[in-house]
């Protein structure tokens, strides 16, 4: 898409979207599913669901139809009437580019409207499904499809709980620290040694002179290791850290459980003024086993930048990421992936993995809060957000394709593909007709009578 | 000299829906505009000035005759790249503010964003619209809108500027500033075609002037040559213009009368003093 089409489309979007009428329609459109979810129908679960789906879609389609006909008919004829086309037409833009721009602009407006509509439909589907399961517990299996689309469903529920994988301290270090990674796998045979050199570690000036005792103001080596023995759960090793010019390195001994993320504090003095750090590991395990370090988990964590700015960045990151993933999940499940129900289900599951992930962080923060008297700012900021997200996202076991919420969201949303195709056709046809009427005039200079 | 615009025997007849002629705006007009010159178009209301300009831009198509702009058809996308046009009124998007308007047209010219920003800043400074650049164009007064219109025409640094009554609705200071701007553009080698009612505009900035009367040139030459017989009088262009227009009108009046009297023996009215006074006032409109 070239710059001209983009410019025209954004101009069209501004023309129509920031008007009171559009905002009111948007509000009506987003409220429609909620209003319809209160309808009772014939008193059965199925009846209530039917009424909800039909009413919200009929009202929704009427609004969409009205919007699209209005926009597509007036977007070009307005330019003609107000004669802005006179200026536009003497610029080096082709007439098909004007039409394409108008159409893309119309599509943009539709995408915003549809996103709101889909969000409203999905939320009210969640609401109504929870209502129904309370009011009609025995009827509910009419909505569940017992087909096993995903063998994954079982494995997702069994297995290790993720809770002990993500720790709040990891979460914190993500915010306040920078990291330096190495790549590859490092195998150290019994009695062997391995050297790593990290470069460009820039520490805050005051840390060198008076090292802080605070956890997150320090330098850490974060690593995970595995051993060649299935029986041994730990390995005995010897860490040396120091800058290359230093004669006596700092020594640390380890005898730690394997396959866990460990964190080794490193004195700030070990880092040279050029930002170089040498790390050496000596495998002194008596039972003759090799030790393996995966490079992806082998990194130096060190404080960098202003704590508060990092905190702000991290919070904004989380906000953007979670809203983005959430809206992309739902929006995509409407616009793109409704082509097949399976695809949209997978996105639903994806969203519910989001839920699970958020649960993990939420619970760990909760534990942290219970353990400590003093609550950090990051917890205070993110906790309500995580709470909110976990209350609106579908849990994993409910979102799976054979579950009732899965069905609830799939049924109305699969209708949206028809809506969207219809909008494209509905919008494009009048636009083309009007464009042909107006732009087929060779002479745009003739004023309207 | 290179001819940027060339009209050969151009006639424009406005027709209604059924193809019946409504009005003849331009009759057999031929002239050319050379690179670097400023051509002024003068004429009473409805004499076909705006129509001529629109024909040059490809907004209207000639009923007869040929037009070429930059050696191409008017309306050719390559030619449009070098043209700036200010229409007789400001047809702008009322919901955009001044800056956004310029940004929009800059994007239409596919200017990269940095160059666009610099160009817009430059134009905003040049035309003195800094104070109200953030207000929406719909709220602008006539003179303010005119300046934005002119900035819009200059966004691509055009070689050929086609301006339809550029000083229309501007205050005397604005008119002075615009004249300076046009002279500055002229010194940079830009070519301009200006239609105007302000005779003083023509006298100070134009190289050549064409006087249109009912779609035909009644005079078309270099300004100094035309004014030679009037050289020691003040307001000489005004005198020249009025003389020409009156003479032409009298001539046509006579012709019409003789044709008319063949059918009906009713004497036609002569243009009297009051009429001339009205015309004089109209022409003096500031
Ligand atoms: N779209 C149109 N349909 C019919 N007649 C038109 C149209 N546009 C212009 N005309 C006629 O063409 C003639 C020339 O009009 P034009 O707008 O070129 O005059 P002008 O010299 O620009 O006048 P002014 O000084 O008032 O701007 C007029 O008689 C006008 O009525
Ligand atoms: Mg005019």
mmCIF file with all atom_site columns, N, CA, C and O in Angstrom, chain B residues 10 29 71 88 118 120 127 161 165 175 202 250 265 269 273:
data_model
loop_
_atom_site.group_PDB
_atom_site.id
_atom_site.type_symbol
_atom_site.label_atom_id
_atom_site.label_alt_id
_atom_site.label_comp_id
_atom_site.label_asym_id
_atom_site.label_entity_id
_atom_site.label_seq_id
_atom_site.pdbx_PDB_ins_code
_atom_site.Cartn_x
_atom_site.Cartn_y
_atom_site.Cartn_z
_atom_site.occupancy
_atom_site.B_iso_or_equiv
_atom_site.pdbx_formal_charge
_atom_site.auth_seq_id
_atom_site.auth_comp_id
_atom_site.auth_asym_id
_atom_site.auth_atom_id
_atom_site.pdbx_PDB_model_num
ATOM 1  N N  . UNK B 1 10  ? -8.475  26.618 -28.205 1.00 0.00 ? 10  UNK B N  1
ATOM 2  C CA . UNK B 1 10  ? -9.306  25.914 -27.228 1.00 0.00 ? 10  UNK B CA 1
ATOM 3  C C  . UNK B 1 10  ? -10.662 26.577 -27.088 1.00 0.00 ? 10  UNK B C  1
ATOM 4  O O  . UNK B 1 10  ? -10.770 27.786 -26.908 1.00 0.00 ? 10  UNK B O  1
ATOM 5  N N  . UNK B 1 29  ? -9.309  29.984 -27.939 1.00 0.00 ? 29  UNK B N  1
ATOM 6  C CA . UNK B 1 29  ? -8.251  30.667 -27.202 1.00 0.00 ? 29  UNK B CA 1
ATOM 7  C C  . UNK B 1 29  ? -6.911  30.005 -27.505 1.00 0.00 ? 29  UNK B C  1
ATOM 8  O O  . UNK B 1 29  ? -6.794  28.792 -27.464 1.00 0.00 ? 29  UNK B O  1
ATOM 9  N N  . UNK B 1 71  ? 4.422   19.594 -21.801 1.00 0.00 ? 71  UNK B N  1
ATOM 10 C CA . UNK B 1 71  ? 4.508   18.710 -22.950 1.00 0.00 ? 71  UNK B CA 1
ATOM 11 C C  . UNK B 1 71  ? 3.619   17.495 -22.871 1.00 0.00 ? 71  UNK B C  1
ATOM 12 O O  . UNK B 1 71  ? 3.714   16.589 -23.691 1.00 0.00 ? 71  UNK B O  1
ATOM 13 N N  . UNK B 1 88  ? -10.359 28.989 -6.745  1.00 0.00 ? 88  UNK B N  1
ATOM 14 C CA . UNK B 1 88  ? -10.896 30.330 -6.445  1.00 0.00 ? 88  UNK B CA 1
ATOM 15 C C  . UNK B 1 88  ? -11.410 30.436 -5.017  1.00 0.00 ? 88  UNK B C  1
ATOM 16 O O  . UNK B 1 88  ? -11.384 31.480 -4.420  1.00 0.00 ? 88  UNK B O  1
ATOM 17 N N  . UNK B 1 118 ? 9.856   19.343 7.487   1.00 0.00 ? 118 UNK B N  1
ATOM 18 C CA . UNK B 1 118 ? 10.655  20.542 7.240   1.00 0.00 ? 118 UNK B CA 1
ATOM 19 C C  . UNK B 1 118 ? 9.941   21.489 6.288   1.00 0.00 ? 118 UNK B C  1
ATOM 20 O O  . UNK B 1 118 ? 9.878   22.691 6.509   1.00 0.00 ? 118 UNK B O  1
ATOM 21 N N  . UNK B 1 120 ? 6.735   21.709 5.738   1.00 0.00 ? 120 UNK B N  1
ATOM 22 C CA . UNK B 1 120 ? 5.560   22.297 6.380   1.00 0.00 ? 120 UNK B CA 1
ATOM 23 C C  . UNK B 1 120 ? 5.987   23.429 7.315   1.00 0.00 ? 120 UNK B C  1
ATOM 24 O O  . UNK B 1 120 ? 5.393   24.509 7.307   1.00 0.00 ? 120 UNK B O  1
ATOM 25 N N  . UNK B 1 127 ? 4.207   31.780 5.258   1.00 0.00 ? 127 UNK B N  1
ATOM 26 C CA . UNK B 1 127 ? 2.890   32.373 5.061   1.00 0.00 ? 127 UNK B CA 1
ATOM 27 C C  . UNK B 1 127 ? 2.297   32.923 6.350   1.00 0.00 ? 127 UNK B C  1
ATOM 28 O O  . UNK B 1 127 ? 1.164   33.383 6.361   1.00 0.00 ? 127 UNK B O  1
ATOM 29 N N  . UNK B 1 161 ? 2.891   27.399 -10.970 1.00 0.00 ? 161 UNK B N  1
ATOM 30 C CA . UNK B 1 161 ? 1.867   27.719 -9.987  1.00 0.00 ? 161 UNK B CA 1
ATOM 31 C C  . UNK B 1 161 ? 0.659   28.286 -10.713 1.00 0.00 ? 161 UNK B C  1
ATOM 32 O O  . UNK B 1 161 ? 0.794   29.229 -11.507 1.00 0.00 ? 161 UNK B O  1
ATOM 33 N N  . UNK B 1 165 ? -7.244  33.967 -8.247  1.00 0.00 ? 165 UNK B N  1
ATOM 34 C CA . UNK B 1 165 ? -7.491  35.051 -7.298  1.00 0.00 ? 165 UNK B CA 1
ATOM 35 C C  . UNK B 1 165 ? -6.813  34.798 -5.946  1.00 0.00 ? 165 UNK B C  1
ATOM 36 O O  . UNK B 1 165 ? -7.465  34.638 -4.928  1.00 0.00 ? 165 UNK B O  1
ATOM 37 N N  . UNK B 1 175 ? -1.953  41.268 1.248   1.00 0.00 ? 175 UNK B N  1
ATOM 38 C CA . UNK B 1 175 ? -1.758  41.427 -0.190  1.00 0.00 ? 175 UNK B CA 1
ATOM 39 C C  . UNK B 1 175 ? -0.318  41.820 -0.485  1.00 0.00 ? 175 UNK B C  1
ATOM 40 O O  . UNK B 1 175 ? 0.327   41.270 -1.374  1.00 0.00 ? 175 UNK B O  1
ATOM 41 N N  . UNK B 1 202 ? -1.247  42.904 -10.979 1.00 0.00 ? 202 UNK B N  1
ATOM 42 C CA . UNK B 1 202 ? -0.751  42.636 -12.326 1.00 0.00 ? 202 UNK B CA 1
ATOM 43 C C  . UNK B 1 202 ? 0.398   43.573 -12.645 1.00 0.00 ? 202 UNK B C  1
ATOM 44 O O  . UNK B 1 202 ? 1.443   43.152 -13.138 1.00 0.00 ? 202 UNK B O  1
ATOM 45 N N  . UNK B 1 250 ? -18.980 48.153 -26.350 1.00 0.00 ? 250 UNK B N  1
ATOM 46 C CA . UNK B 1 250 ? -19.680 49.017 -27.294 1.00 0.00 ? 250 UNK B CA 1
ATOM 47 C C  . UNK B 1 250 ? -19.775 48.346 -28.660 1.00 0.00 ? 250 UNK B C  1
ATOM 48 O O  . UNK B 1 250 ? -20.812 48.334 -29.299 1.00 0.00 ? 250 UNK B O  1
ATOM 49 N N  . UNK B 1 265 ? -37.675 46.399 -34.434 1.00 0.00 ? 265 UNK B N  1
ATOM 50 C CA . UNK B 1 265 ? -37.184 47.774 -34.464 1.00 0.00 ? 265 UNK B CA 1
ATOM 51 C C  . UNK B 1 265 ? -37.280 48.425 -33.100 1.00 0.00 ? 265 UNK B C  1
ATOM 52 O O  . UNK B 1 265 ? -37.947 49.424 -32.915 1.00 0.00 ? 265 UNK B O  1
ATOM 53 N N  . UNK B 1 269 ? -30.505 49.897 -25.402 1.00 0.00 ? 269 UNK B N  1
ATOM 54 C CA . UNK B 1 269 ? -30.056 50.902 -24.438 1.00 0.00 ? 269 UNK B CA 1
ATOM 55 C C  . UNK B 1 269 ? -28.554 51.067 -24.525 1.00 0.00 ? 269 UNK B C  1
ATOM 56 O O  . UNK B 1 269 ? -27.817 50.096 -24.663 1.00 0.00 ? 269 UNK B O  1
ATOM 57 N N  . UNK B 1 273 ? -24.051 56.633 -17.711 1.00 0.00 ? 273 UNK B N  1
ATOM 58 C CA . UNK B 1 273 ? -23.063 57.019 -16.714 1.00 0.00 ? 273 UNK B CA 1
ATOM 59 C C  . UNK B 1 273 ? -23.132 56.158 -15.448 1.00 0.00 ? 273 UNK B C  1
ATOM 60 O O  . UNK B 1 273 ? -22.123 55.744 -14.905 1.00 0.00 ? 273 UNK B O  1
#
